[in-house]
Coordinates of C-alpha atoms in Angstrom, one line a residue:
M1 CA 0.0 0.0 0.0
V2 CA 1.4 3.4 -1.0
K3 CA 2.2 5.6 1.9
N4 CA 0.6 9.1 1.9
L5 CA 3.7 11.2 1.8
K6 CA 1.8 14.5 2.2
H7 CA 0.3 13.2 5.5
I8 CA 3.7 12.3 6.8
I9 CA 5.3 15.7 6.0
E10 CA 2.3 17.5 7.5
E11 CA 2.7 15.4 10.7
T12 CA 6.4 15.6 11.3
D13 CA 9.9 16.7 10.1
R14 CA 11.4 13.5 11.3
Y15 CA 11.4 11.7 7.9
N16 CA 13.7 11.1 5.0
F17 CA 12.4 9.7 1.8
H18 CA 15.7 9.3 -0.2
A19 CA 18.7 7.2 0.7
H20 CA 21.1 4.8 -0.9
S21 CA 22.9 1.7 0.4
Q22 CA 25.3 -0.9 -0.8
F23 CA 22.6 -2.2 -3.1
C24 CA 23.5 0.5 -5.6
D25 CA 26.1 3.3 -5.3
G26 CA 25.7 3.8 -1.5
R27 CA 28.6 3.1 0.7
D28 CA 27.0 1.5 3.8
T29 CA 24.6 -1.3 4.6
I30 CA 20.9 -0.9 5.0
A31 CA 21.3 -2.0 8.7
D32 CA 23.9 0.6 9.4
I33 CA 22.0 3.4 7.7
A34 CA 18.8 2.5 9.4
G35 CA 20.6 2.5 12.8
S36 CA 21.9 6.0 12.1
A37 CA 18.5 7.2 11.1
S38 CA 16.9 5.8 14.3
D39 CA 19.7 7.4 16.4
A40 CA 18.9 10.7 14.7
G41 CA 15.3 10.4 15.8
M42 CA 13.7 9.7 12.4
R43 CA 10.1 8.5 12.5
Y44 CA 10.0 7.5 8.8
F45 CA 13.0 6.5 6.7
A46 CA 13.0 5.3 3.2
F47 CA 15.5 3.3 1.1
T48 CA 15.5 4.3 -2.6
P49 CA 18.2 2.4 -4.5
H50 CA 18.8 3.5 -8.1
S51 CA 16.4 1.3 -10.0
P52 CA 17.5 -1.3 -12.5
V53 CA 17.8 0.2 -16.0
P54 CA 18.1 -1.4 -19.4
I55 CA 21.4 0.4 -20.1
E56 CA 24.9 0.0 -18.7
S57 CA 25.3 1.7 -15.3
T58 CA 27.5 1.0 -12.4
C59 CA 25.3 3.1 -10.1
N60 CA 22.1 1.2 -10.6
M61 CA 20.9 -1.9 -8.9
P62 CA 21.0 -5.0 -11.2
K63 CA 17.7 -6.8 -11.6
E64 CA 19.0 -9.9 -9.9
K65 CA 19.4 -8.1 -6.6
V66 CA 15.8 -6.8 -6.3
G67 CA 14.6 -9.8 -4.3
E68 CA 17.5 -9.6 -1.9
Y69 CA 16.9 -5.9 -1.5
F70 CA 13.2 -6.4 -0.5
E71 CA 14.2 -9.1 1.9
E72 CA 16.8 -7.0 3.7
V73 CA 14.6 -3.9 4.0
A74 CA 11.8 -6.1 5.4
R75 CA 14.2 -7.7 7.9
V76 CA 15.5 -4.3 9.1
A77 CA 11.9 -2.8 9.2
D78 CA 11.0 -5.6 11.6
L79 CA 13.9 -4.5 13.9
Y80 CA 12.5 -1.0 14.2
C81 CA 8.8 -1.7 14.2
G82 CA 7.0 0.6 16.6
K83 CA 10.0 3.0 16.7
M84 CA 10.7 4.0 13.1
D85 CA 8.8 3.1 9.9
V86 CA 11.4 1.8 7.4
L87 CA 9.9 2.3 3.9
T88 CA 10.7 0.4 0.7
S89 CA 11.1 2.3 -2.5
F90 CA 13.2 2.8 -5.6
E91 CA 14.6 5.9 -7.2
I92 CA 13.3 5.1 -10.6
D93 CA 15.1 6.5 -13.7
Y94 CA 12.9 7.8 -16.5
L95 CA 14.3 6.7 -19.9
G96 CA 11.3 7.2 -22.1
D97 CA 8.0 5.5 -22.9
D98 CA 9.5 2.0 -22.4
W99 CA 11.3 2.5 -19.1
G100 CA 10.2 4.7 -16.2
P101 CA 8.0 4.7 -13.0
H102 CA 4.9 4.2 -15.1
I103 CA 5.7 0.8 -16.5
D104 CA 4.2 -2.4 -15.1
Y105 CA 7.5 -3.6 -13.8
F106 CA 7.6 -0.9 -11.2
Q107 CA 3.9 -0.4 -10.8
N108 CA 3.6 -4.1 -9.7
M109 CA 6.3 -3.9 -7.2
P110 CA 5.3 -3.8 -3.5
L111 CA 6.7 -0.3 -2.9
D112 CA 5.6 2.1 -0.2
F113 CA 6.0 4.9 -2.8
R114 CA 7.8 5.6 -6.0
L115 CA 10.5 8.2 -6.4
G116 CA 11.0 9.4 -10.0
S117 CA 14.2 11.1 -11.1
V118 CA 16.1 11.9 -14.2
H119 CA 19.9 11.2 -14.4
F120 CA 20.3 10.1 -18.0
V121 CA 19.8 12.4 -21.0
P122 CA 19.6 11.2 -24.6
N123 CA 22.0 12.8 -27.0
Q124 CA 21.2 14.0 -30.5
E125 CA 21.6 10.3 -31.7
G126 CA 19.3 9.0 -28.9
V127 CA 22.2 7.5 -26.8
F128 CA 21.5 8.0 -23.1
L129 CA 24.4 9.5 -21.1
D130 CA 24.6 10.0 -17.4
C131 CA 24.7 13.7 -16.7
D132 CA 24.9 13.4 -12.9
G133 CA 28.1 12.8 -10.9
R134 CA 31.5 14.3 -11.5
F135 CA 31.8 17.4 -13.6
E136 CA 34.9 16.0 -15.4
R137 CA 32.8 13.2 -16.9
F138 CA 30.0 15.6 -17.7
A139 CA 32.4 17.9 -19.5
D140 CA 33.7 15.0 -21.6
Y141 CA 30.1 14.0 -22.5
L142 CA 29.2 17.5 -23.3
K143 CA 32.1 17.9 -25.7
N144 CA 32.1 14.4 -27.3
G145 CA 28.6 13.1 -26.7
F146 CA 26.4 16.2 -27.0
N147 CA 28.5 18.2 -29.6
G148 CA 29.1 20.9 -27.1
D149 CA 25.5 22.0 -27.0
L150 CA 24.8 22.8 -23.3
R151 CA 21.4 24.3 -23.9
Y152 CA 20.3 21.1 -25.7
V153 CA 21.4 19.0 -22.7
V154 CA 19.5 21.2 -20.2
E155 CA 16.3 21.4 -22.3
K156 CA 16.4 17.7 -23.0
Y157 CA 16.8 17.0 -19.2
F158 CA 13.8 19.1 -18.4
E159 CA 11.8 17.5 -21.2
Q160 CA 12.5 14.1 -19.6
V161 CA 11.3 15.5 -16.2
L162 CA 8.1 16.9 -17.7
T163 CA 7.3 13.7 -19.7
M164 CA 7.9 11.6 -16.6
L165 CA 5.3 13.7 -14.8
E166 CA 2.9 13.3 -17.7
R167 CA 3.3 9.5 -17.8
G168 CA 2.5 9.4 -14.1
G169 CA 3.3 6.6 -11.6
I170 CA 5.4 8.6 -9.2
D171 CA 4.6 9.9 -5.7
L172 CA 7.8 11.9 -5.2
L173 CA 9.7 14.0 -7.8
G174 CA 13.5 13.8 -7.1
H175 CA 15.9 16.8 -7.4
F176 CA 14.1 18.1 -10.5
D177 CA 16.9 20.6 -11.5
K178 CA 19.9 18.4 -10.7
I179 CA 21.3 19.1 -14.2
A180 CA 22.0 22.6 -12.9
G181 CA 24.9 21.3 -10.8
N182 CA 27.1 20.4 -13.8
A183 CA 25.5 22.8 -16.2
S184 CA 26.3 25.8 -14.0
M185 CA 29.9 24.7 -13.8
A186 CA 30.0 24.7 -17.6
D187 CA 28.2 28.1 -17.7
P188 CA 27.9 30.0 -14.4
E189 CA 25.2 32.3 -15.8
I190 CA 22.9 29.5 -17.1
E191 CA 20.4 29.7 -14.2
N192 CA 20.0 33.5 -14.8
Q193 CA 18.7 33.0 -18.3
G194 CA 15.1 33.6 -19.0
W195 CA 14.7 30.4 -21.0
Y196 CA 16.1 28.4 -18.0
E197 CA 13.6 30.0 -15.6
A198 CA 10.8 29.1 -18.1
L199 CA 11.9 25.5 -17.8
I200 CA 11.5 25.7 -14.0
D201 CA 8.1 27.3 -14.4
D202 CA 7.1 24.4 -16.7
V203 CA 7.9 21.9 -14.0
V204 CA 6.0 23.8 -11.3
G205 CA 3.0 24.2 -13.7
H206 CA 3.0 20.4 -14.4
V207 CA 3.2 19.4 -10.8
K208 CA 0.9 21.9 -9.0
D209 CA -2.3 20.1 -10.0
T210 CA -1.1 16.6 -9.1
D211 CA -0.6 14.6 -5.9
V212 CA 3.1 14.4 -6.5
V213 CA 5.4 15.7 -3.7
V214 CA 8.4 17.6 -4.8
E215 CA 11.7 16.9 -3.1
V216 CA 14.2 19.5 -1.9
N217 CA 17.4 17.5 -2.0
T218 CA 20.1 18.5 0.5
K219 CA 22.9 16.2 -0.5
A220 CA 25.1 18.9 -2.0
F221 CA 24.6 21.5 0.7
A222 CA 27.7 20.7 2.8
D223 CA 30.1 20.6 -0.1
K224 CA 28.5 23.0 -2.6
S225 CA 26.2 25.2 -0.5
R226 CA 23.2 24.4 -2.8
F227 CA 20.0 22.5 -2.8
Y228 CA 18.1 20.8 -5.7
P229 CA 15.8 22.5 -6.7
A230 CA 17.8 25.7 -6.1
E231 CA 16.7 27.8 -3.2
R232 CA 15.8 30.6 -5.6
W233 CA 12.9 28.6 -7.0
W234 CA 11.3 27.5 -3.7
K235 CA 8.8 30.4 -3.5
K236 CA 7.4 29.3 -6.9
L237 CA 6.7 25.9 -5.4
L238 CA 5.2 27.4 -2.2
D239 CA 3.0 29.9 -4.1
A240 CA 1.7 27.0 -6.3
K241 CA 0.9 25.1 -3.0
V242 CA 3.1 22.2 -4.0
A243 CA 3.9 19.8 -1.2
I244 CA 7.6 19.7 -0.4
A245 CA 9.6 17.0 1.2
V246 CA 13.2 17.6 2.5
D247 CA 15.5 14.6 1.8
S248 CA 19.2 14.1 2.4
D249 CA 19.8 11.6 -0.5
A250 CA 22.2 9.9 1.9
H251 CA 24.8 7.6 0.5
Y252 CA 26.6 7.1 3.9
A253 CA 25.2 6.3 7.3
S254 CA 26.8 9.5 8.7
K255 CA 24.8 11.6 6.2
V256 CA 21.2 10.6 6.9
T257 CA 20.3 14.1 8.1
A258 CA 22.9 16.2 6.3
G259 CA 21.6 19.6 5.2
R260 CA 18.0 18.8 6.2
E261 CA 17.8 21.2 9.2
E262 CA 19.2 24.1 7.2
A263 CA 16.7 23.5 4.3
I264 CA 13.7 23.1 6.7
E265 CA 14.6 26.4 8.5
R266 CA 15.0 28.2 5.2
L267 CA 11.7 26.9 3.8
R268 CA 9.9 28.1 7.0
S269 CA 11.4 31.5 6.6
I270 CA 9.7 31.9 3.2
N271 CA 6.2 31.4 4.6

């Protein structure tokens, strides 16, 4: 049964709906991460490994590990029953009509909710390239995979986000402007462009009349002093009465609450 994320975030700040373990590109075990979350006073804590994908990726969980993942989360959830709700989810990559949160493969999984995100962007030849992660790799892809066309990459990224929302099947929208992290290093003025802000407005317009919760992702706050979506866009979401969840996107047990307090305080200051 899908958990009502809106009810949870109205009830408490002691939640985190986005975390990765050794089942994908996380660095610690589910048991260790859950222990840190419980010690931090979390009431709801979700595991969201990067979903299996039909393309090569070292960051995503292979299909053959899915059963083991469900078993381990269920085991750990039993350990914290009555103290902390341990939720089962996936961070599901959208790769087009044939692969995304909307397909039967994910809709038939016994998930507490579905987190939808975009990491891969198809180039001009239709080849999906991972635009997340290290800037050095992104810069190489930009030059050799996208013919140096940064605007194409950014617009195609947001097109993927919008189409994922239209296809449906998600309860939580992950870091919807994450492309800005690498794009702004390639062009520090890109987020100041009118066409870029129009892309942000498109996402807000698409999500405001749905039941989808939008994530403020705090993973990059400690190292880069930024959130996803960027803080400058939060008022647009609040004015549109979009429900916002604050998630750490933890890849280490020590990071389960990283940046959340700062984001929550800043969101409250806008109201």
